Short mmCIF file of C-alpha atoms in Angstrom, two decimals:
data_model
loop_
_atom_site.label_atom_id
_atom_site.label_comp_id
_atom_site.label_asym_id
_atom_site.label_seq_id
_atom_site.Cartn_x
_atom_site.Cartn_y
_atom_site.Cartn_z
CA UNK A 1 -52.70 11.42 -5.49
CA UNK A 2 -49.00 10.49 -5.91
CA UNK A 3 -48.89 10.87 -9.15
CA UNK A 4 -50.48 14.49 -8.95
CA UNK A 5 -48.02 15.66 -6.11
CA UNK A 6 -45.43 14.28 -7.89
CA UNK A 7 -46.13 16.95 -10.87
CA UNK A 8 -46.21 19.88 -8.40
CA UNK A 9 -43.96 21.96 -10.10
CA UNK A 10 -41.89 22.09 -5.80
CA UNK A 11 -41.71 18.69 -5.82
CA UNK A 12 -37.80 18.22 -7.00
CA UNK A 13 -36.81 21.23 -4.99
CA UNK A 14 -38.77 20.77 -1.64
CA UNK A 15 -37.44 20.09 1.96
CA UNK A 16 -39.04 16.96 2.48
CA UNK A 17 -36.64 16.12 4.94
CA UNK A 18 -39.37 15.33 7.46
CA UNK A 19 -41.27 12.75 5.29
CA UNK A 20 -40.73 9.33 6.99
CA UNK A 21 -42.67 7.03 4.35
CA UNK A 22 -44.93 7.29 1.39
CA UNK A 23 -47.54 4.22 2.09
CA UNK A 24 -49.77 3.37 -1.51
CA UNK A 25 -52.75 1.11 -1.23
CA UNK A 26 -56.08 0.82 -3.35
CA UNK A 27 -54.31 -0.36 -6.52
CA UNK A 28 -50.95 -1.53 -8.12
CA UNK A 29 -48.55 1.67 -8.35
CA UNK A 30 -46.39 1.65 -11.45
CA UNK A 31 -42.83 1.58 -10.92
CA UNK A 32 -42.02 4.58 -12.62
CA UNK A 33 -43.89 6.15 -10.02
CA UNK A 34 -42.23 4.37 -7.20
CA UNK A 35 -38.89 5.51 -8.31
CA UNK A 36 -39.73 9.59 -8.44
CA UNK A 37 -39.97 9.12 -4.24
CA UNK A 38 -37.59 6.98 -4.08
CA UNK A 39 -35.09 9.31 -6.08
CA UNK A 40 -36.11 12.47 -3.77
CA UNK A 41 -35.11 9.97 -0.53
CA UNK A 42 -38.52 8.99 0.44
CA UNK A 43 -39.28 5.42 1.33
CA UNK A 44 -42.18 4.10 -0.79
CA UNK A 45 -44.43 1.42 0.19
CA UNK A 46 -47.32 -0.63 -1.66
CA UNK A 47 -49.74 -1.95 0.80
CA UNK A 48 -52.56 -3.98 0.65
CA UNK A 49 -55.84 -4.25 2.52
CA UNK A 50 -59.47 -5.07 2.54
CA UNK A 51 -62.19 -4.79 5.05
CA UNK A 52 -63.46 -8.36 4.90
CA UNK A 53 -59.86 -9.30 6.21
CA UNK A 54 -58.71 -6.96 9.07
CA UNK A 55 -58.13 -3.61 6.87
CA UNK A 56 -54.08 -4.25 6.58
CA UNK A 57 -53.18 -8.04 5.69
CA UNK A 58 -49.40 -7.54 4.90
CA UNK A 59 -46.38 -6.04 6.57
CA UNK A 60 -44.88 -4.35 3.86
CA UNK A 61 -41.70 -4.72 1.35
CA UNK A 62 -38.11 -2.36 2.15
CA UNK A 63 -38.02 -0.62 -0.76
CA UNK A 64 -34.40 -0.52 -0.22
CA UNK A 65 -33.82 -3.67 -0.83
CA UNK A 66 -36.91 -5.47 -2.09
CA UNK A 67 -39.07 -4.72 -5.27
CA UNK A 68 -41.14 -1.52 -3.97
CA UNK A 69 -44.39 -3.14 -5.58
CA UNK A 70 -44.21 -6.28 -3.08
CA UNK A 71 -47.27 -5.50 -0.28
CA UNK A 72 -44.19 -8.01 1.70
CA UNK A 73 -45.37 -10.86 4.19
CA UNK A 74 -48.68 -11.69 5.74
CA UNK A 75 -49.67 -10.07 9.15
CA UNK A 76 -49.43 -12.50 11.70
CA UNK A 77 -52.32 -15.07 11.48
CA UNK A 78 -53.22 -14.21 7.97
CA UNK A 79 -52.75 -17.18 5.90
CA UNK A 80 -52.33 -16.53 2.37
CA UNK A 81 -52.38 -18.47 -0.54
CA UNK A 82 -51.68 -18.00 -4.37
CA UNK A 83 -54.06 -20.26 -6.99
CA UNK A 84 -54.89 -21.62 -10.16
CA UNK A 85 -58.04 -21.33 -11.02
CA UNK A 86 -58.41 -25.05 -10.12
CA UNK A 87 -57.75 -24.23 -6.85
CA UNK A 88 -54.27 -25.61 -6.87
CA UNK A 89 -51.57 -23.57 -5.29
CA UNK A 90 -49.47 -21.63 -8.11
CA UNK A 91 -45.27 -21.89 -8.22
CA UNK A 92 -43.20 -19.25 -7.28
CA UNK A 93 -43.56 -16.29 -9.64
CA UNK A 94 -46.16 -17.60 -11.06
CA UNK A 95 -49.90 -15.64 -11.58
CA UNK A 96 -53.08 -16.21 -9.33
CA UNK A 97 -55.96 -15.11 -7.48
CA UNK A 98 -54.55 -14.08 -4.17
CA UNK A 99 -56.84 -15.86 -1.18
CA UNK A 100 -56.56 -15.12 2.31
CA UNK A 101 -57.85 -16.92 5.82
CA UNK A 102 -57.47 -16.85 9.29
CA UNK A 103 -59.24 -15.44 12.37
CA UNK A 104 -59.66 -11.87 11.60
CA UNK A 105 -61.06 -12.64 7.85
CA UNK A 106 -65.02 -12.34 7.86
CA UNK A 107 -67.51 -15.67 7.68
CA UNK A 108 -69.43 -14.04 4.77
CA UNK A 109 -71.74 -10.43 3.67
CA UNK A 110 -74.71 -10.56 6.07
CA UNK A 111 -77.73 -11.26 3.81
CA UNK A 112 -76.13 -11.20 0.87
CA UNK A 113 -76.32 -15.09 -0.62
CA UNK A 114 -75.19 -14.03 -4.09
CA UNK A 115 -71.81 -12.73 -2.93
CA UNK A 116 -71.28 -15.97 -0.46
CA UNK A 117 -69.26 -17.50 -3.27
CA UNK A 118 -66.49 -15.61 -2.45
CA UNK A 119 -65.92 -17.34 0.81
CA UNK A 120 -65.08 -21.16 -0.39
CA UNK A 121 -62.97 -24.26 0.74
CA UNK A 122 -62.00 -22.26 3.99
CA UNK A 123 -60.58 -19.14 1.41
CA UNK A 124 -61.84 -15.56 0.91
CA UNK A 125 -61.14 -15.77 -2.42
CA UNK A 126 -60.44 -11.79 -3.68
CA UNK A 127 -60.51 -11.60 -6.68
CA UNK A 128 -56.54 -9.83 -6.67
CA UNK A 129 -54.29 -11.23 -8.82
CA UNK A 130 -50.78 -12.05 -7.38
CA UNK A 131 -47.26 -13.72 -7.39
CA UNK A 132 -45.31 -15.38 -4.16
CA UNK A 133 -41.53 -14.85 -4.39
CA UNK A 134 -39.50 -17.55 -2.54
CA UNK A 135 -39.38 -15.85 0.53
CA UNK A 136 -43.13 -15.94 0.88
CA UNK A 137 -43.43 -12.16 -0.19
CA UNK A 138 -46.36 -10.97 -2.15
CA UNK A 139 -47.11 -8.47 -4.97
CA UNK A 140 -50.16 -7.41 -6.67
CA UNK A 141 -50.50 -7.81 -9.80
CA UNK A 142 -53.81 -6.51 -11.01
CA UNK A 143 -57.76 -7.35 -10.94
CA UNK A 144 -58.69 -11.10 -12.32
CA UNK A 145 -61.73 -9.40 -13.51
CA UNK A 146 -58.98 -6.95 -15.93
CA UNK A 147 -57.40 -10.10 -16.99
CA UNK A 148 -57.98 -10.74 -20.70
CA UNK A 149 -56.64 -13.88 -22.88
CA UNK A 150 -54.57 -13.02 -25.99
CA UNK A 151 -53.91 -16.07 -28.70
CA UNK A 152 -54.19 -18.03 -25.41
CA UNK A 153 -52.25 -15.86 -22.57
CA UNK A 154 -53.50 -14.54 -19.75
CA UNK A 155 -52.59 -10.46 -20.16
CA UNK A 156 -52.55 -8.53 -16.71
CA UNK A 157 -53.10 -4.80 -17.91
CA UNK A 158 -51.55 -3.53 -14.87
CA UNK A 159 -48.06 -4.90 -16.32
CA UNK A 160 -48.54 -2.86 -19.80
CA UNK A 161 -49.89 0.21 -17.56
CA UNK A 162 -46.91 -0.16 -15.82
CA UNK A 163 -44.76 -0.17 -18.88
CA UNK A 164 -46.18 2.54 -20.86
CA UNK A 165 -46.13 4.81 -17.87
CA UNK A 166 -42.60 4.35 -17.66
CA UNK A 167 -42.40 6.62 -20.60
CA UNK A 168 -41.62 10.52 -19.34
CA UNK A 169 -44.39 11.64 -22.44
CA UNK A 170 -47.09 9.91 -20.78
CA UNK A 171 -48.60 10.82 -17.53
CA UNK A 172 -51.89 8.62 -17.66
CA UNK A 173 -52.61 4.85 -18.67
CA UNK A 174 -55.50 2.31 -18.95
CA UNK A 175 -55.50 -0.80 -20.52
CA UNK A 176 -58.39 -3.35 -21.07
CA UNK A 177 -58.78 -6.34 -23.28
CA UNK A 178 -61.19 -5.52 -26.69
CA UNK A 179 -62.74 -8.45 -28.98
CA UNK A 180 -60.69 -9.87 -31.69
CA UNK A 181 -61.58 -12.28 -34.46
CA UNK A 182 -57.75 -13.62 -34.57
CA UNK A 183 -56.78 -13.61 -30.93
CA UNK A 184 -59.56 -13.41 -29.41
CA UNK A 185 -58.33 -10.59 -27.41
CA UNK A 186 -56.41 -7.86 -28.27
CA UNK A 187 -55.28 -5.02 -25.83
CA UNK A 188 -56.36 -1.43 -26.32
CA UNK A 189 -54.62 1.58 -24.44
CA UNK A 190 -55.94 5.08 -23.49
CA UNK A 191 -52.90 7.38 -22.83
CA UNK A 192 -52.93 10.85 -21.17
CA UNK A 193 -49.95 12.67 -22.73
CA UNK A 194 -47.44 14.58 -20.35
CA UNK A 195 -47.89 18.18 -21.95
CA UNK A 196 -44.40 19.58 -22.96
CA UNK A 197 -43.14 16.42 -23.69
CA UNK A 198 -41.82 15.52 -27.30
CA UNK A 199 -44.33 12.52 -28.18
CA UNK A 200 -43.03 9.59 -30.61
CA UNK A 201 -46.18 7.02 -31.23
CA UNK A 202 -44.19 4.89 -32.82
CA UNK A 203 -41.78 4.34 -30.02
CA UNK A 204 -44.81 4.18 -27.47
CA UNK A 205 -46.05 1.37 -29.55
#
């Protein structure tokens, strides 16, 4: 939806005076995305949410001042954790599955016994990959399902979304990981090319 009211042809000239905050949630939003608001004056805002933990489970970043992709601090009660995928808490800047816990998180899916095993050692555990800066704020960095492992390092295909959209010639990205016989996995991009706009594959590559 950003994205598309971004290319509205008004959007650079507009009076959009009265807009207090753009407020993203659902998914990672590339940077280069981010930055068109900002540029126009408008505070932009990742958030983060899910319905198993009390719909909104951070406070929000200042874009002003912080990276605009941070979802910011826990709500109040939320306890929130960063892991390895031996359950150990990850360093600062460093990759996990974000967990969360507290009173407003859920006990489990009501007759559902094959999904309980996302509720473990007193954790929802996501399924959201994630990084803690040193002031305790978190971003979101992608699926752990979209994760693939490439001559033995973990790819998030958010991070190469986010890169190749940074490029004004293309308007769309998706990136997954694809069988290789060398690597193991390789990554493979679909790209939706801005129309109008001179197109170098070479330098995209």
């Amino acid at each position: 939806m950003f994205a598309a009211l971004a290319d509205e042809p008004g959007f650079a000239t507009a009076d959009q005076s009265a807009v207090r905050m753009a407020l993203s949630g659902g998914a990672p939003c590339p940077p280069a995305l981010c930055d068109r608001y900002l540029r126009r004056g408008i505070r932009f805002r990742c958030g983060f949410g899910m319905t198993e933990a009390g719909v909104n489970c951070f406070l929000g970043s200042d874009p002003a001042v912080d990276n605009p992709q941070a979802v910011g601090l826990p709500m109040p009660r939320m306890r929130v954790d960063v892991q390895r995928g031996d359950g150990r808490s990850t360093d600062d800047g460093e990759v996990g599955e974000l967990c969360l816990g507290g009173p407003q998180v859920c006990a489990g899916y009501w007759g559902q016994h094959d999904a309980q095993a996302a509720f473990r050692d007193g954790w929802l555990h996501t399924g959201d990959l994630a990084r803690r800066d040193a002031a305790g704020r978190i971003t979101i960095c992608g699926r752990l399902k979209d994760m693939y492992i490439s001559g033995g390092e973990n790819i998030y295909p958010s991070e190469i979304e986010a890169a190749v959209l940074a490029s004004p010639e293309i308007a769309e990205a998706c990136v997954f990981g694809w069988p290789d016989a060398r690597w193991g996995e390789v990554g493979i991009a679909f790209v939706v090319r801005n129309p109008g706009v001179p197109y170098d594959e070479s330098q995209l590559r």
